[in-house]
Amino acid sequence: MRVSCSSITFEALMKARLMTLSDLFKLVKDFDIDAVELQYEHIPSLSQSYIDTLLKEAQREEVSIVALSVNNRFGFPEETKREMELERIRRAMSIAVALGARVIKLSAGESHPSDADYDRCKSWVVDAFLKIAEMAERMELPVAVKNEEGVCAHPEELLWLIDEVNSPYLGICLDALNLIQCGLSGDSVYEAVELLAPFAMHSHARFSNFNEAGDDMLLDYERLMRIFAGAEYEGFHSIVDPSDNPLERLPIAVTLLRRSIQMALSSPHR
């Protein structure tokens, strides 16, 4: 297991144009972070010349681009809008391949269906991911679906989607903090991680507040990493920590994550 950092961590600086992706590569190198995860919406140009330049800049800093993350939505009642969204995802997947990413991160769709529309939304999401799985197989690009808002916020919903699509190219991007935000607490959070971790293709490390010892105040990261180790997860844990003071929080997050991974991998009881 290794550590990466998402460009979302520096969302405020990106929006204020105080940081570029080139700056991001240099920064993660300074923090001894293994790789970056790029937010698709942060890439200013999709031209081949720009993508080539981006790759050269990452290679110059000896930083790999491990994942591409996309803000997507499949909760449109209109089929034409869903097809347009699928075409946008196809373009994003092509960019991910060009960048050498190991995985592309998607979600079920940033929607809040009413009870009346819940089953309809589920059918739209399944239909979309069946098509995405076909594209993923052609491109040989794994797709990791994040447990977040919409019809896949809860573990059983995400497992349902994985079962319905039934593709070796479709897995999970596990975000433990989202499990708390969808209503789980205590041991039920870690029991849910145990259910989802065997299907993980990517992981997002998000944090609440840090205590004086540098531990997260809501999540036991060493326990989380032991679960990932027990599931034989060998991918990246990508720090996704947008805040007003990312340069202050990032060193704490990196230290906590590295320490937790090291302890988990050395534990005889994982």
CSV table of C-alpha atoms in Angstrom, one decimal, residues 9-104:
chain,number,residue,atom,x,y,z
A,9,THR,CA,-6.8,18.7,-1.6
A,10,PHE,CA,-5.7,22.0,-3.1
A,11,GLU,CA,-9.1,22.9,-4.5
A,12,ALA,CA,-9.2,26.4,-2.9
A,13,LEU,CA,-5.8,27.3,-4.3
A,14,MET,CA,-6.7,25.9,-7.7
A,15,LYS,CA,-9.8,28.0,-7.9
A,16,ALA,CA,-7.9,31.1,-6.8
A,17,ARG,CA,-5.3,30.3,-9.5
A,18,LEU,CA,-2.6,30.2,-6.8
A,19,MET,CA,-1.6,26.7,-7.8
A,20,THR,CA,-1.2,24.7,-11.0
A,21,LEU,CA,-0.9,21.0,-11.7
A,22,SER,CA,2.8,21.6,-12.3
A,23,ASP,CA,3.1,23.1,-8.8
A,24,LEU,CA,1.2,20.0,-7.5
A,25,PHE,CA,3.9,17.6,-8.9
A,26,LYS,CA,6.7,19.6,-7.2
A,27,LEU,CA,4.8,19.8,-3.9
A,28,VAL,CA,4.1,16.1,-3.6
A,29,LYS,CA,7.7,15.4,-4.4
A,30,ASP,CA,8.8,17.7,-1.6
A,31,PHE,CA,6.5,15.8,0.8
A,32,ASP,CA,7.8,12.5,-0.4
A,33,ILE,CA,4.4,11.4,-1.6
A,34,ASP,CA,4.5,8.5,-4.1
A,35,ALA,CA,1.9,9.7,-6.7
A,36,VAL,CA,-0.9,12.1,-7.5
A,37,GLU,CA,-4.6,11.7,-8.3
A,38,LEU,CA,-5.8,14.3,-10.7
A,39,GLN,CA,-9.3,15.8,-10.7
A,40,TYR,CA,-10.5,15.7,-14.3
A,41,GLU,CA,-12.1,19.2,-13.9
A,42,HIS,CA,-8.7,20.6,-12.8
A,43,ILE,CA,-7.1,19.8,-16.2
A,44,PRO,CA,-7.2,23.1,-18.1
A,45,SER,CA,-6.8,21.5,-21.6
A,46,LEU,CA,-7.5,18.1,-23.1
A,47,SER,CA,-5.4,18.7,-26.1
A,48,GLN,CA,-2.8,16.0,-26.8
A,49,SER,CA,0.0,18.6,-26.6
A,50,TYR,CA,-1.1,19.7,-23.1
A,51,ILE,CA,-1.4,16.1,-21.9
A,52,ASP,CA,2.1,15.3,-23.3
A,53,THR,CA,3.4,18.4,-21.4
A,54,LEU,CA,1.6,17.3,-18.2
A,55,LEU,CA,3.2,13.9,-18.4
A,56,LYS,CA,6.7,15.3,-19.0
A,57,GLU,CA,6.3,17.6,-16.0
A,58,ALA,CA,5.2,14.6,-13.8
A,59,GLN,CA,8.1,12.5,-15.1
A,60,ARG,CA,10.6,15.3,-14.4
A,61,GLU,CA,9.5,15.3,-10.8
A,62,GLU,CA,9.5,11.5,-10.8
A,63,VAL,CA,5.8,11.5,-9.7
A,64,SER,CA,3.4,9.0,-11.2
A,65,ILE,CA,-0.3,9.8,-12.0
A,66,VAL,CA,-2.1,7.0,-10.3
A,67,ALA,CA,-5.7,8.0,-10.8
A,68,LEU,CA,-8.1,10.3,-12.6
A,69,SER,CA,-11.2,11.4,-10.7
A,70,VAL,CA,-14.3,12.6,-12.4
A,71,ASN,CA,-17.4,14.4,-11.1
A,72,ASN,CA,-20.2,12.6,-12.9
A,73,ARG,CA,-23.9,12.4,-12.7
A,74,PHE,CA,-26.2,9.7,-14.0
A,75,GLY,CA,-29.4,10.8,-12.3
A,76,PHE,CA,-30.9,12.5,-15.4
A,77,PRO,CA,-34.4,11.4,-16.4
A,78,GLU,CA,-33.7,12.4,-20.0
A,79,GLU,CA,-31.9,9.6,-21.9
A,80,THR,CA,-30.1,12.2,-24.1
A,81,LYS,CA,-28.5,13.8,-21.1
A,82,ARG,CA,-27.4,10.4,-19.8
A,83,GLU,CA,-25.9,9.6,-23.1
A,84,MET,CA,-24.0,13.0,-23.2
A,85,GLU,CA,-22.7,12.2,-19.7
A,86,LEU,CA,-21.5,8.8,-20.9
A,87,GLU,CA,-19.7,10.4,-23.8
A,88,ARG,CA,-18.0,12.8,-21.4
A,89,ILE,CA,-16.9,9.8,-19.3
A,90,ARG,CA,-15.6,8.1,-22.4
A,91,ARG,CA,-13.4,11.1,-23.1
A,92,ALA,CA,-12.2,11.2,-19.5
A,93,MET,CA,-11.3,7.5,-19.7
A,94,SER,CA,-9.2,8.2,-22.8
A,95,ILE,CA,-7.4,10.9,-21.0
A,96,ALA,CA,-6.8,8.6,-18.0
A,97,VAL,CA,-5.2,6.0,-20.4
A,98,ALA,CA,-3.1,8.7,-22.0
A,99,LEU,CA,-1.9,9.8,-18.5
A,100,GLY,CA,-1.0,6.3,-17.6
A,101,ALA,CA,-3.4,6.2,-14.7
A,102,ARG,CA,-4.0,2.9,-13.0
A,103,VAL,CA,-7.7,3.6,-12.4
A,104,ILE,CA,-10.5,6.1,-13.0
